[in-house]
Tab-separated table of N, CA, C and O in Angstrom:
chain	number	residue	atom	x	y	z
A	1	MET	N	-20.746	45.224	-172.791
A	1	MET	CA	-20.685	45.638	-171.433
A	1	MET	C	-22.042	46.069	-171.072
A	1	MET	O	-22.590	46.246	-169.942
A	2	PHE	N	-22.750	46.930	-171.938
A	2	PHE	CA	-24.081	47.351	-171.722
A	2	PHE	C	-25.230	46.259	-172.629
A	2	PHE	O	-26.408	47.013	-172.755
A	3	ARG	N	-24.957	45.272	-172.861
A	3	ARG	CA	-25.948	44.585	-173.517
A	3	ARG	C	-27.322	44.239	-172.785
A	3	ARG	O	-28.375	44.194	-173.599
A	4	ASP	N	-27.112	43.891	-171.397
A	4	ASP	CA	-28.226	43.578	-170.740
A	4	ASP	C	-29.036	44.892	-170.166
A	4	ASP	O	-29.831	44.700	-169.183
A	5	THR	N	-28.386	45.969	-170.076
A	5	THR	CA	-28.784	47.237	-169.605
A	5	THR	C	-30.306	47.775	-170.225
A	5	THR	O	-30.188	48.027	-171.677
A	6	ARG	N	-31.275	47.993	-169.397
A	6	ARG	CA	-32.476	48.698	-170.200
A	6	ARG	C	-32.626	49.937	-170.263
A	6	ARG	O	-33.403	50.583	-170.843
A	7	GLY	N	-31.900	50.617	-169.345
A	7	GLY	CA	-31.886	51.947	-169.309
A	7	GLY	C	-30.757	52.697	-168.389
A	7	GLY	O	-30.099	52.197	-167.738
A	8	LEU	N	-30.605	53.808	-168.561
A	8	LEU	CA	-29.676	54.472	-167.988
A	8	LEU	C	-30.335	56.005	-167.211
A	8	LEU	O	-31.139	56.375	-167.617
A	9	VAL	N	-29.744	56.092	-166.156
A	9	VAL	CA	-30.507	57.441	-165.493
A	9	VAL	C	-29.402	58.221	-165.301
A	9	VAL	O	-28.197	57.994	-164.593
A	10	PHE	N	-29.344	59.711	-165.677
A	10	PHE	CA	-28.615	60.830	-165.275
A	10	PHE	C	-29.184	61.769	-164.489
A	10	PHE	O	-30.545	62.174	-164.606
A	11	ASP	N	-28.268	62.383	-163.667
A	11	ASP	CA	-28.753	63.608	-163.029
A	11	ASP	C	-28.088	64.744	-163.665
A	11	ASP	O	-26.975	65.053	-163.329
A	12	LEU	N	-28.991	65.227	-164.700
A	12	LEU	CA	-28.407	66.162	-165.449
A	12	LEU	C	-28.468	67.673	-164.855
A	12	LEU	O	-27.475	68.294	-165.339
A	13	ASP	N	-28.998	67.979	-163.966
A	13	ASP	CA	-29.131	69.612	-163.750
A	13	ASP	C	-28.008	69.942	-163.012
A	13	ASP	O	-27.489	69.336	-162.108
A	14	GLY	N	-27.432	70.829	-163.642
A	14	GLY	CA	-26.182	71.578	-163.287
A	14	GLY	C	-24.915	70.525	-163.579
A	14	GLY	O	-23.647	71.144	-163.433
A	15	THR	N	-25.041	69.249	-163.883
A	15	THR	CA	-23.901	68.688	-164.572
A	15	THR	C	-23.727	68.551	-166.346
A	15	THR	O	-22.787	69.002	-166.440
A	16	LEU	N	-24.710	68.019	-166.868
A	16	LEU	CA	-24.545	68.008	-168.233
A	16	LEU	C	-25.302	68.991	-169.038
A	16	LEU	O	-25.265	69.553	-169.997
A	17	VAL	N	-26.641	69.821	-168.218
A	17	VAL	CA	-27.353	70.831	-168.854
A	17	VAL	C	-27.749	71.541	-167.594
A	17	VAL	O	-28.069	71.231	-166.503
A	18	ASP	N	-27.863	72.754	-167.846
A	18	ASP	CA	-28.078	73.950	-167.024
A	18	ASP	C	-29.368	73.894	-167.186
A	18	ASP	O	-30.215	75.097	-168.025
A	19	SER	N	-30.596	73.400	-166.454
A	19	SER	CA	-31.875	73.530	-166.608
A	19	SER	C	-32.220	74.504	-165.674
A	19	SER	O	-33.823	74.306	-165.509
A	20	ARG	N	-31.870	75.375	-164.349
A	20	ARG	CA	-32.477	76.185	-163.628
A	20	ARG	C	-33.187	77.042	-164.370
A	20	ARG	O	-34.457	77.321	-163.595
A	21	ALA	N	-33.049	77.763	-165.421
A	21	ALA	CA	-34.159	78.699	-166.046
A	21	ALA	C	-35.530	77.898	-166.210
A	21	ALA	O	-36.624	78.372	-166.061
A	22	ASN	N	-35.373	76.497	-166.675
A	22	ASN	CA	-36.746	76.025	-167.025
A	22	ASN	C	-37.441	75.686	-165.744
A	22	ASN	O	-38.741	75.485	-165.402
A	23	ILE	N	-36.448	75.016	-164.450
A	23	ILE	CA	-37.132	74.810	-163.553
A	23	ILE	C	-37.943	75.925	-162.717
A	23	ILE	O	-38.935	75.889	-162.280
A	24	VAL	N	-37.431	77.193	-162.640
A	24	VAL	CA	-37.621	78.552	-161.968
A	24	VAL	C	-39.254	78.881	-162.942
A	24	VAL	O	-40.075	78.903	-162.273
A	25	ARG	N	-39.141	78.677	-164.173
A	25	ARG	CA	-40.271	78.868	-165.045
A	25	ARG	C	-41.507	78.169	-164.648
A	25	ARG	O	-42.500	78.439	-164.401
A	26	HIS	N	-41.050	77.006	-164.552
A	26	HIS	CA	-42.229	76.073	-164.526
A	26	HIS	C	-42.454	76.106	-162.894
A	26	HIS	O	-44.118	75.901	-162.821
A	27	LEU	N	-41.886	76.264	-161.923
A	27	LEU	CA	-42.633	76.364	-160.425
A	27	LEU	C	-43.205	77.722	-160.473
A	27	LEU	O	-44.175	77.352	-159.759
A	28	ASN	N	-42.584	78.605	-161.059
A	28	ASN	CA	-43.298	80.001	-160.726
A	28	ASN	C	-44.478	80.117	-161.533
A	28	ASN	O	-45.803	80.654	-161.015
A	29	ASP	N	-44.624	79.415	-162.816
A	29	ASP	CA	-46.149	79.307	-163.476
A	29	ASP	C	-47.008	78.375	-162.605
A	29	ASP	O	-48.135	78.928	-162.474
A	30	ALA	N	-46.323	77.286	-161.947
A	30	ALA	CA	-47.259	76.675	-161.070
A	30	ALA	C	-48.029	77.295	-160.037
A	30	ALA	O	-49.060	77.069	-159.585
A	31	LEU	N	-47.264	77.898	-159.452
A	31	LEU	CA	-47.480	78.977	-157.939
A	31	LEU	C	-48.400	80.015	-158.523
A	31	LEU	O	-49.510	80.054	-158.208
A	32	ALA	N	-47.968	80.825	-159.643
A	32	ALA	CA	-48.950	81.947	-160.284
A	32	ALA	C	-50.258	81.565	-160.840
A	32	ALA	O	-51.220	82.215	-160.362
A	33	GLU	N	-50.345	80.475	-161.426
A	33	GLU	CA	-51.708	79.932	-161.584
A	33	GLU	C	-52.723	79.312	-160.549
A	33	GLU	O	-54.076	79.345	-160.770
A	34	ARG	N	-52.113	79.366	-159.304
A	34	ARG	CA	-52.935	79.211	-157.966
A	34	ARG	C	-52.984	80.272	-157.254
A	34	ARG	O	-53.455	79.949	-156.123
A	35	GLY	N	-52.549	81.432	-157.626
A	35	GLY	CA	-52.384	82.346	-156.845
A	35	GLY	C	-51.678	82.720	-155.800
A	35	GLY	O	-51.890	83.573	-154.916
A	36	LEU	N	-50.615	81.889	-156.246
A	36	LEU	CA	-49.576	81.794	-155.156
A	36	LEU	C	-48.256	82.734	-155.103
A	36	LEU	O	-48.162	82.950	-156.427
A	37	PRO	N	-47.746	83.482	-154.063
A	37	PRO	CA	-46.458	84.239	-154.747
A	37	PRO	C	-45.478	83.536	-155.494
A	37	PRO	O	-44.985	82.250	-155.165
A	38	THR	N	-44.690	84.047	-156.379
A	38	THR	CA	-43.654	83.250	-156.982
A	38	THR	C	-42.587	83.705	-156.411
A	38	THR	O	-42.445	84.788	-155.428
A	39	HIS	N	-40.975	83.419	-156.806
A	39	HIS	CA	-40.195	83.404	-156.206
A	39	HIS	C	-38.536	83.708	-157.331
A	39	HIS	O	-39.021	83.377	-158.163
A	40	ALA	N	-37.917	84.458	-156.594
A	40	ALA	CA	-36.711	84.736	-157.487
A	40	ALA	C	-35.821	83.784	-157.878
A	40	ALA	O	-35.717	82.509	-157.131
A	41	THR	N	-35.390	83.618	-158.929
A	41	THR	CA	-34.056	82.883	-159.464
A	41	THR	C	-33.437	82.472	-158.416
A	41	THR	O	-33.266	80.972	-158.370
A	42	ALA	N	-32.732	83.233	-157.860
A	42	ALA	CA	-31.684	82.793	-156.822
A	42	ALA	C	-32.286	82.206	-155.381
A	42	ALA	O	-31.604	81.356	-155.154
A	43	ASP	N	-33.487	82.264	-155.021
A	43	ASP	CA	-34.145	81.367	-153.943
A	43	ASP	C	-34.364	80.066	-154.193
A	43	ASP	O	-34.244	79.201	-153.747
A	44	ILE	N	-35.096	79.953	-155.749
A	44	ILE	CA	-35.488	78.676	-156.166
A	44	ILE	C	-34.152	77.822	-156.357
A	44	ILE	O	-33.845	76.661	-155.933
A	45	ALA	N	-32.822	78.554	-157.027
A	45	ALA	CA	-31.696	77.722	-157.079
A	45	ALA	C	-31.143	77.019	-155.706
A	45	ALA	O	-30.621	76.007	-155.921
A	46	LYS	N	-31.538	77.807	-154.655
A	46	LYS	CA	-31.000	77.397	-153.293
A	46	LYS	C	-31.651	76.040	-153.189
A	46	LYS	O	-30.974	75.224	-152.183
A	47	TRP	N	-33.008	75.835	-153.526
A	47	TRP	CA	-33.746	74.831	-153.010
A	47	TRP	C	-33.526	73.568	-154.115
A	47	TRP	O	-33.997	72.360	-153.591
A	48	VAL	N	-32.710	73.701	-155.169
A	48	VAL	CA	-32.958	72.548	-155.997
A	48	VAL	C	-31.666	71.708	-155.615
A	48	VAL	O	-30.867	72.303	-155.127
A	49	GLY	N	-31.911	70.293	-155.703
A	49	GLY	CA	-30.674	69.458	-155.319
A	49	GLY	C	-31.515	68.565	-154.328
A	49	GLY	O	-30.556	67.414	-154.407
A	50	GLU	N	-32.390	68.434	-153.752
A	50	GLU	CA	-32.993	67.523	-152.868
A	50	GLU	C	-34.413	66.880	-153.491
A	50	GLU	O	-35.189	66.551	-152.632
A	51	GLY	N	-34.490	67.047	-154.605
A	51	GLY	CA	-35.824	66.593	-155.241
A	51	GLY	C	-36.965	67.480	-155.387
A	51	GLY	O	-36.979	68.760	-154.762
A	52	ALA	N	-37.528	67.224	-156.536
A	52	ALA	CA	-39.058	67.903	-156.898
A	52	ALA	C	-39.792	68.301	-155.689
A	52	ALA	O	-40.619	69.258	-155.308
A	53	ARG	N	-40.249	67.318	-154.774
A	53	ARG	CA	-41.223	67.380	-153.372
A	53	ARG	C	-40.507	68.677	-152.696
A	53	ARG	O	-41.338	69.401	-152.234
A	54	HIS	N	-39.241	68.384	-152.254
A	54	HIS	CA	-38.577	69.392	-151.496
A	54	HIS	C	-38.489	70.610	-152.102
A	54	HIS	O	-39.054	71.806	-151.140
A	55	LEU	N	-38.486	71.074	-153.243
A	55	LEU	CA	-38.514	72.341	-154.035
A	55	LEU	C	-39.839	72.943	-153.729
A	55	LEU	O	-39.885	74.018	-153.646
A	56	VAL	N	-40.829	72.008	-154.245
A	56	VAL	CA	-42.458	72.720	-153.810
A	56	VAL	C	-42.624	73.005	-152.580
A	56	VAL	O	-43.488	74.108	-152.573
A	57	THR	N	-42.049	72.165	-151.614
A	57	THR	CA	-42.313	72.534	-150.172
A	57	THR	C	-41.802	74.098	-149.779
A	57	THR	O	-42.257	74.321	-149.199
A	58	ARG	N	-40.574	73.967	-150.042
A	58	ARG	CA	-39.815	75.219	-149.693
A	58	ARG	C	-40.824	76.452	-150.292
A	58	ARG	O	-40.985	77.671	-149.967
A	59	ALA	N	-41.212	76.270	-151.708
A	59	ALA	CA	-41.923	77.383	-152.545
A	59	ALA	C	-43.328	77.703	-152.390
A	59	ALA	O	-44.030	78.816	-152.263
A	60	VAL	N	-43.895	76.848	-151.580
A	60	VAL	CA	-45.349	76.954	-151.189
A	60	VAL	C	-45.631	77.348	-149.701
A	60	VAL	O	-45.024	76.674	-148.973
A	61	PRO	N	-46.368	78.644	-149.533
A	61	PRO	CA	-46.377	79.311	-148.192
A	61	PRO	C	-47.502	78.554	-147.328
A	61	PRO	O	-47.220	78.758	-146.070
A	62	ALA	N	-48.357	77.813	-148.040
A	62	ALA	CA	-49.533	77.000	-147.210
A	62	ALA	C	-49.476	75.386	-147.264
A	62	ALA	O	-49.481	75.096	-148.369
A	63	SER	N	-49.034	74.688	-146.303
A	63	SER	CA	-48.822	73.431	-146.446
A	63	SER	C	-49.952	72.608	-147.044
A	63	SER	O	-49.748	71.632	-147.837
A	64	GLY	N	-51.103	73.073	-146.817
A	64	GLY	CA	-52.305	72.553	-147.459
A	64	GLY	C	-52.333	72.261	-148.914
A	64	GLY	O	-53.269	71.729	-149.533
A	65	ARG	N	-51.380	73.205	-149.466
A	65	ARG	CA	-51.423	73.432	-151.059
A	65	ARG	C	-50.453	72.586	-151.840
A	65	ARG	O	-50.353	73.026	-153.046
A	66	ILE	N	-49.477	72.060	-151.072
A	66	ILE	CA	-48.071	71.388	-151.423
A	66	ILE	C	-48.357	70.349	-152.447
A	66	ILE	O	-47.906	70.278	-153.754
A	67	ASP	N	-49.572	69.721	-152.309
A	67	ASP	CA	-49.729	68.646	-153.295
A	67	ASP	C	-50.001	68.824	-154.672
A	67	ASP	O	-50.002	68.504	-155.602
A	68	GLU	N	-51.248	70.206	-154.444
A	68	GLU	CA	-51.568	70.592	-155.676
A	68	GLU	C	-50.256	71.387	-156.432
A	68	GLU	O	-50.462	70.975	-157.760
A	69	VAL	N	-49.694	72.043	-155.946
A	69	VAL	CA	-48.608	72.760	-156.779
A	69	VAL	C	-47.688	71.647	-157.217
A	69	VAL	O	-47.102	71.781	-158.579
A	70	PHE	N	-47.389	70.537	-156.290
A	70	PHE	CA	-46.590	69.713	-156.787
A	70	PHE	C	-47.010	68.722	-158.118
A	70	PHE	O	-46.139	68.529	-159.037
A	71	ASP	N	-48.403	68.329	-158.147
A	71	ASP	CA	-48.704	67.825	-159.250
A	71	ASP	C	-48.732	68.500	-160.479
A	71	ASP	O	-48.313	68.189	-161.528
A	72	ALA	N	-49.205	70.054	-160.188
A	72	ALA	CA	-49.001	70.861	-161.421
A	72	ALA	C	-47.625	70.860	-161.916
A	72	ALA	O	-46.877	70.882	-163.138
A	73	PHE	N	-46.614	71.251	-161.064
A	73	PHE	CA	-45.038	71.257	-161.452
A	73	PHE	C	-44.526	69.948	-162.157
A	73	PHE	O	-43.748	70.352	-163.211
A	74	ARG	N	-44.803	68.947	-161.532
A	74	ARG	CA	-44.790	67.558	-162.362
A	74	ARG	C	-45.242	67.462	-163.687
A	74	ARG	O	-44.616	66.657	-164.493
A	75	GLY	N	-46.283	67.754	-164.026
A	75	GLY	CA	-47.238	67.784	-165.284
A	75	GLY	C	-46.551	68.444	-166.108
A	75	GLY	O	-47.001	68.477	-167.418
A	76	ARG	N	-45.788	69.184	-166.045
A	76	ARG	CA	-45.119	70.355	-167.019
A	76	ARG	C	-44.313	69.616	-167.568
A	76	ARG	O	-43.389	69.029	-167.572
């Protein structure tokens, strides 16, 4: 059945693994290292589910810094 399959993709967060704490920590670290305000776990949890770019866009108060924080967040 999977003989020709090269890989599988899982949407782990909230299904197989609760990675919310890691997402919160890495996002807040990326923000704090750039002198930007951090956010509460409950707020970040509301932003999860529409992709990393959306998450960072919601978290960054200055639109001119989204790429910078996004790159740092993804590099963790």
